[in-house]
XYZ file of C-alpha atoms in Angstrom:
239
model
C 2.173 68.099 -81.707
C 0.482 64.877 -80.646
C 3.749 63.071 -80.803
C 5.848 65.626 -79.181
C 2.996 65.420 -76.232
C 3.716 61.393 -76.041
C 7.103 61.822 -75.963
C 6.939 64.225 -73.215
C 4.815 62.011 -71.318
C 6.876 59.021 -71.633
C 9.933 60.783 -70.416
C 8.557 62.159 -67.574
C 6.736 59.106 -66.575
C 10.179 57.416 -66.855
C 11.792 60.209 -64.459
C 9.105 59.429 -61.987
C 9.856 55.763 -62.347
C 13.399 56.304 -61.877
C 12.877 58.470 -58.980
C 10.682 56.088 -57.459
C 13.203 53.272 -57.896
C 16.170 55.280 -56.322
C 13.989 56.206 -53.382
C 12.985 52.478 -52.788
C 16.615 51.564 -53.187
C 17.815 54.197 -50.414
C 15.194 53.232 -48.331
C 16.109 49.956 -48.660
C 19.264 50.386 -48.424
C 19.349 52.624 -45.158
C 17.311 49.676 -43.323
C 19.769 47.001 -44.009
C 22.259 46.113 -41.159
C 25.508 46.332 -41.176
C 26.927 42.625 -41.973
C 30.371 42.818 -40.554
C 33.093 45.003 -39.252
C 36.541 44.978 -40.777
C 39.498 46.619 -38.832
C 43.009 47.226 -40.836
C 45.846 48.825 -39.338
C 47.913 50.716 -41.688
C 51.478 50.495 -41.921
C 53.740 47.814 -40.234
C 53.389 48.934 -36.563
C 53.517 46.828 -33.406
C 49.982 46.060 -31.509
C 49.647 49.101 -29.106
C 45.668 48.840 -29.649
C 44.179 45.809 -30.537
C 41.185 44.945 -32.731
C 39.168 43.910 -29.475
C 39.723 47.836 -28.098
C 38.765 49.178 -31.653
C 35.555 47.170 -31.898
C 34.511 48.505 -28.518
C 35.170 51.841 -29.710
C 32.811 51.143 -32.623
C 29.770 50.799 -30.666
C 26.813 53.181 -30.947
C 24.255 53.391 -28.050
C 25.237 50.280 -26.034
C 24.798 47.829 -29.205
C 27.252 46.390 -31.304
C 27.772 48.249 -34.706
C 26.843 44.917 -36.573
C 23.073 45.380 -35.211
C 22.824 49.207 -35.772
C 21.349 50.632 -38.974
C 23.066 52.523 -41.788
C 20.479 55.461 -41.213
C 21.894 55.836 -37.456
C 25.458 55.335 -37.692
C 27.189 58.665 -38.190
C 30.806 57.806 -39.498
C 32.231 61.564 -38.546
C 31.703 60.426 -34.806
C 32.572 57.051 -35.034
C 36.079 58.595 -36.563
C 36.204 61.305 -33.642
C 36.000 58.883 -31.014
C 38.490 56.792 -32.361
C 41.156 59.527 -32.994
C 40.453 60.605 -29.463
C 41.917 57.326 -28.105
C 45.207 57.727 -26.845
C 47.089 55.101 -28.793
C 45.381 55.932 -32.254
C 46.910 58.660 -34.622
C 44.447 58.779 -37.240
C 41.650 56.844 -38.326
C 39.276 56.617 -41.384
C 35.869 54.745 -41.148
C 33.673 54.100 -44.065
C 30.654 52.038 -45.157
C 30.737 49.469 -48.410
C 28.332 48.520 -50.788
C 28.127 45.255 -49.229
C 27.068 46.234 -45.830
C 30.632 46.033 -44.100
C 31.959 48.670 -41.582
C 35.778 49.381 -42.251
C 38.013 51.253 -39.901
C 41.609 51.838 -40.982
C 43.663 52.708 -38.054
C 47.116 54.386 -37.872
C 48.505 53.767 -34.403
C 51.074 56.636 -32.634
C 54.638 55.325 -32.747
C 56.538 55.457 -29.466
C 60.022 55.905 -29.656
C 61.426 56.285 -25.994
C 59.953 55.109 -22.608
C 60.520 57.394 -19.375
C 60.995 55.381 -16.335
C 59.012 57.776 -14.102
C 56.720 57.057 -11.276
C 54.152 56.582 -13.975
C 56.044 55.524 -17.027
C 55.031 56.696 -20.384
C 56.310 56.638 -23.834
C 57.450 59.932 -25.894
C 55.926 59.727 -29.730
C 57.291 60.709 -33.132
C 55.943 63.810 -32.443
C 57.035 64.733 -29.311
C 53.761 64.285 -27.494
C 53.765 61.826 -24.415
C 51.617 58.399 -24.512
C 50.642 55.933 -22.169
C 52.078 52.411 -22.019
C 50.042 50.015 -23.971
C 48.366 46.942 -22.254
C 48.720 45.111 -25.471
C 52.532 45.388 -26.435
C 55.525 47.009 -24.591
C 57.865 48.565 -27.272
C 61.544 48.005 -27.487
C 62.628 51.786 -27.446
C 65.335 53.612 -25.028
C 64.455 53.970 -21.692
C 65.167 57.428 -20.386
C 66.030 57.962 -16.838
C 65.624 61.225 -14.794
C 63.606 63.200 -16.987
C 60.033 64.611 -16.221
C 56.810 65.152 -18.452
C 57.909 68.894 -18.613
C 61.608 68.021 -19.764
C 60.283 65.925 -22.900
C 60.589 68.825 -25.326
C 64.095 69.831 -23.805
C 65.302 65.813 -24.661
C 62.904 65.170 -27.880
C 65.577 66.360 -30.302
C 68.248 63.827 -29.103
C 64.937 61.065 -29.143
C 64.536 61.991 -32.479
C 68.081 61.657 -33.608
C 67.956 58.226 -31.848
C 65.067 57.450 -33.921
C 66.101 58.655 -37.238
C 69.771 57.148 -36.899
C 70.167 53.711 -37.810
C 73.612 53.545 -36.072
C 72.321 55.069 -32.830
C 69.038 53.343 -33.311
C 70.564 50.202 -33.388
C 73.495 50.774 -30.019
C 71.552 53.171 -27.728
C 69.229 51.403 -25.045
C 69.110 54.285 -22.395
C 69.536 57.622 -21.800
C 70.227 59.418 -18.700
C 70.155 63.144 -17.673
C 72.921 63.971 -15.128
C 72.663 66.714 -12.275
C 74.833 68.574 -14.356
C 72.373 68.914 -17.233
C 74.421 66.587 -19.341
C 73.063 63.606 -21.062
C 74.971 60.132 -21.388
C 73.879 57.430 -23.600
C 73.820 53.627 -22.286
C 75.231 51.192 -25.443
C 73.539 47.895 -25.740
C 76.873 45.977 -25.730
C 79.825 48.286 -24.427
C 79.964 49.476 -21.159
C 81.636 52.959 -21.251
C 79.682 55.915 -20.649
C 79.157 57.967 -23.687
C 79.104 61.513 -22.735
C 76.911 63.347 -25.135
C 76.820 66.888 -23.300
C 73.919 69.314 -23.681
C 71.655 69.190 -26.766
C 73.358 70.940 -29.156
C 75.743 70.639 -32.244
C 73.988 66.892 -32.219
C 75.013 66.197 -35.836
C 78.699 66.903 -35.271
C 78.795 64.821 -32.493
C 77.608 61.748 -33.571
C 79.738 62.125 -36.759
C 82.661 62.244 -34.754
C 81.334 59.377 -32.502
C 80.955 56.823 -35.651
C 84.518 57.707 -36.729
C 85.842 56.867 -33.398
C 83.622 53.835 -33.219
C 84.621 52.572 -36.392
C 88.486 52.927 -35.901
C 88.357 51.580 -32.169
C 86.349 48.476 -33.604
C 89.064 48.161 -35.822
C 91.732 48.403 -33.134
C 89.673 46.220 -31.124
C 89.899 48.763 -28.184
C 86.252 49.413 -27.349
C 86.477 47.367 -24.105
C 89.191 49.562 -22.849
C 87.060 52.582 -22.310
C 85.585 53.516 -19.197
C 84.037 56.860 -20.559
C 84.123 58.383 -24.011
C 82.715 62.354 -24.260
C 81.605 64.095 -27.104
C 81.224 67.326 -25.375
C 84.112 69.256 -26.434
C 84.187 70.679 -30.177
C 85.444 68.358 -32.966
C 86.686 65.987 -30.430
C 86.214 63.141 -28.787
C 87.728 62.269 -25.409
C 88.373 59.101 -23.788
C 88.850 57.991 -20.462
C 90.463 54.381 -20.372
C 89.868 51.887 -17.718
């Protein structure tokens, strides 16, 4: 009986000791200052937002994050502030055991630039985003399209972004007064009339077939206009 009591006392004492040590370590860890802020941009993207801007967003109570104790740093709040930035799609903020504050940033991806009074980008989700102070995206320029018309033109912009052939050749998109869309090509000067945004896959398939044949025939420079408006046809106008 005495041995059992002694065992219980030893176990209880050990438990108390572990609790005290854990509380001490936790308190010490809370008081330890953040040593370094490390920012990582995930995926290979152009720098539409830079590390300096992200660092500024990682400031709490007008002090640098590196001088703020871990106990008053609310990571969820920091993430919300980063995610609210107009150039950031998603962020992940966490602390390491070494006292490092790490922020993983995924930027928004523009696929077109609208040439308006106040120019803006259209991103991969079809939403608008402002121009960047850090980098100018190499994307097609859109003319005669207002912000309220972005949803209408977005299927065409997405098609250009996803199709390697179009992405390589198309540098501009125009909306005509008749509601038809025209593509500007990087090399050739003929007008490429897409027409309305319908049957895009079939229109692009027909144009690719025409392009390859005309390339072999060395006749691409002889056209003034190439129209994809008509069903299963490519109608060309000679200069």
